[in-house]
Amino acid sequence: TTAYQICDDILVMYKGSVVEQGSVERVIRDPKHPYTRLLVESIPQMRADSGWEEGGDEVLSIDESGETTGCKFADRCPHGMDRCHDEHPTAFQINDDRVASCYLYDEMPIANRAPVAS
């Protein structure tokens, strides 16, 4: 991806909320937030034997009817839990330079730094 080639750190947003941030290499190679994972999987890959291969065949429905009190990605998330619809997740510290706003990581400590936007 272009981001991988031109920056050291990346911040991934969904509907105006930061869902993941960290070093571009770690985020692209091992995405933690389900939205980031789907984004990375959708990047077309060049195959030597057959040309371009498109990724990300899965399309999830979305309810655009109004504002949510929980995670903005909850309606599309393949790992969505009840609390995702009720509470907006905080930023959890995955490691020294990695933060993800997802209840899949609620066993991790809350990040010392706040995401740039929410």
PDB file of N, CA and C in Angstrom, residues 7-12 20-24:
ATOM      1  N   CYS A   7       5.173   6.182   5.126  1.00  0.00           N
ATOM      2  CA  CYS A   7       5.105   6.644   6.518  1.00  0.00           C
ATOM      3  C   CYS A   7       5.588   5.566   7.484  1.00  0.00           C
ATOM      4  N   ASP A   8       5.895   5.995   8.683  1.00  0.00           N
ATOM      5  CA  ASP A   8       6.342   5.080   9.728  1.00  0.00           C
ATOM      6  C   ASP A   8       5.186   4.645  10.622  1.00  0.00           C
ATOM      7  N   ASP A   9       4.265   5.572  10.868  1.00  0.00           N
ATOM      8  CA  ASP A   9       3.116   5.300  11.732  1.00  0.00           C
ATOM      9  C   ASP A   9       1.832   5.524  10.950  1.00  0.00           C
ATOM     10  N   ILE A  10       0.783   4.825  11.369  1.00  0.00           N
ATOM     11  CA  ILE A  10      -0.498   4.935  10.682  1.00  0.00           C
ATOM     12  C   ILE A  10      -1.619   5.010  11.718  1.00  0.00           C
ATOM     13  N   LEU A  11      -2.662   5.723  11.359  1.00  0.00           N
ATOM     14  CA  LEU A  11      -3.845   5.862  12.196  1.00  0.00           C
ATOM     15  C   LEU A  11      -5.032   5.488  11.310  1.00  0.00           C
ATOM     16  N   VAL A  12      -5.778   4.471  11.698  1.00  0.00           N
ATOM     17  CA  VAL A  12      -6.914   3.995  10.916  1.00  0.00           C
ATOM     18  C   VAL A  12      -8.193   4.498  11.576  1.00  0.00           C
ATOM     19  N   GLU A  20      -7.548   2.071  15.206  1.00  0.00           N
ATOM     20  CA  GLU A  20      -6.232   1.466  15.428  1.00  0.00           C
ATOM     21  C   GLU A  20      -5.158   2.460  15.055  1.00  0.00           C
ATOM     22  N   GLN A  21      -4.072   2.437  15.808  1.00  0.00           N
ATOM     23  CA  GLN A  21      -2.919   3.253  15.457  1.00  0.00           C
ATOM     24  C   GLN A  21      -1.667   2.539  15.915  1.00  0.00           C
ATOM     25  N   GLY A  22      -0.589   2.757  15.163  1.00  0.00           N
ATOM     26  CA  GLY A  22       0.679   2.126  15.490  1.00  0.00           C
ATOM     27  C   GLY A  22       1.635   2.226  14.327  1.00  0.00           C
ATOM     28  N   SER A  23       2.719   1.457  14.405  1.00  0.00           N
ATOM     29  CA  SER A  23       3.684   1.469  13.311  1.00  0.00           C
ATOM     30  C   SER A  23       3.013   0.875  12.078  1.00  0.00           C
ATOM     31  N   VAL A  24       3.270   1.472  10.936  1.00  0.00           N
ATOM     32  CA  VAL A  24       2.603   1.029   9.709  1.00  0.00           C
ATOM     33  C   VAL A  24       2.930  -0.430   9.413  1.00  0.00           C
TER      34      VAL A  24
END
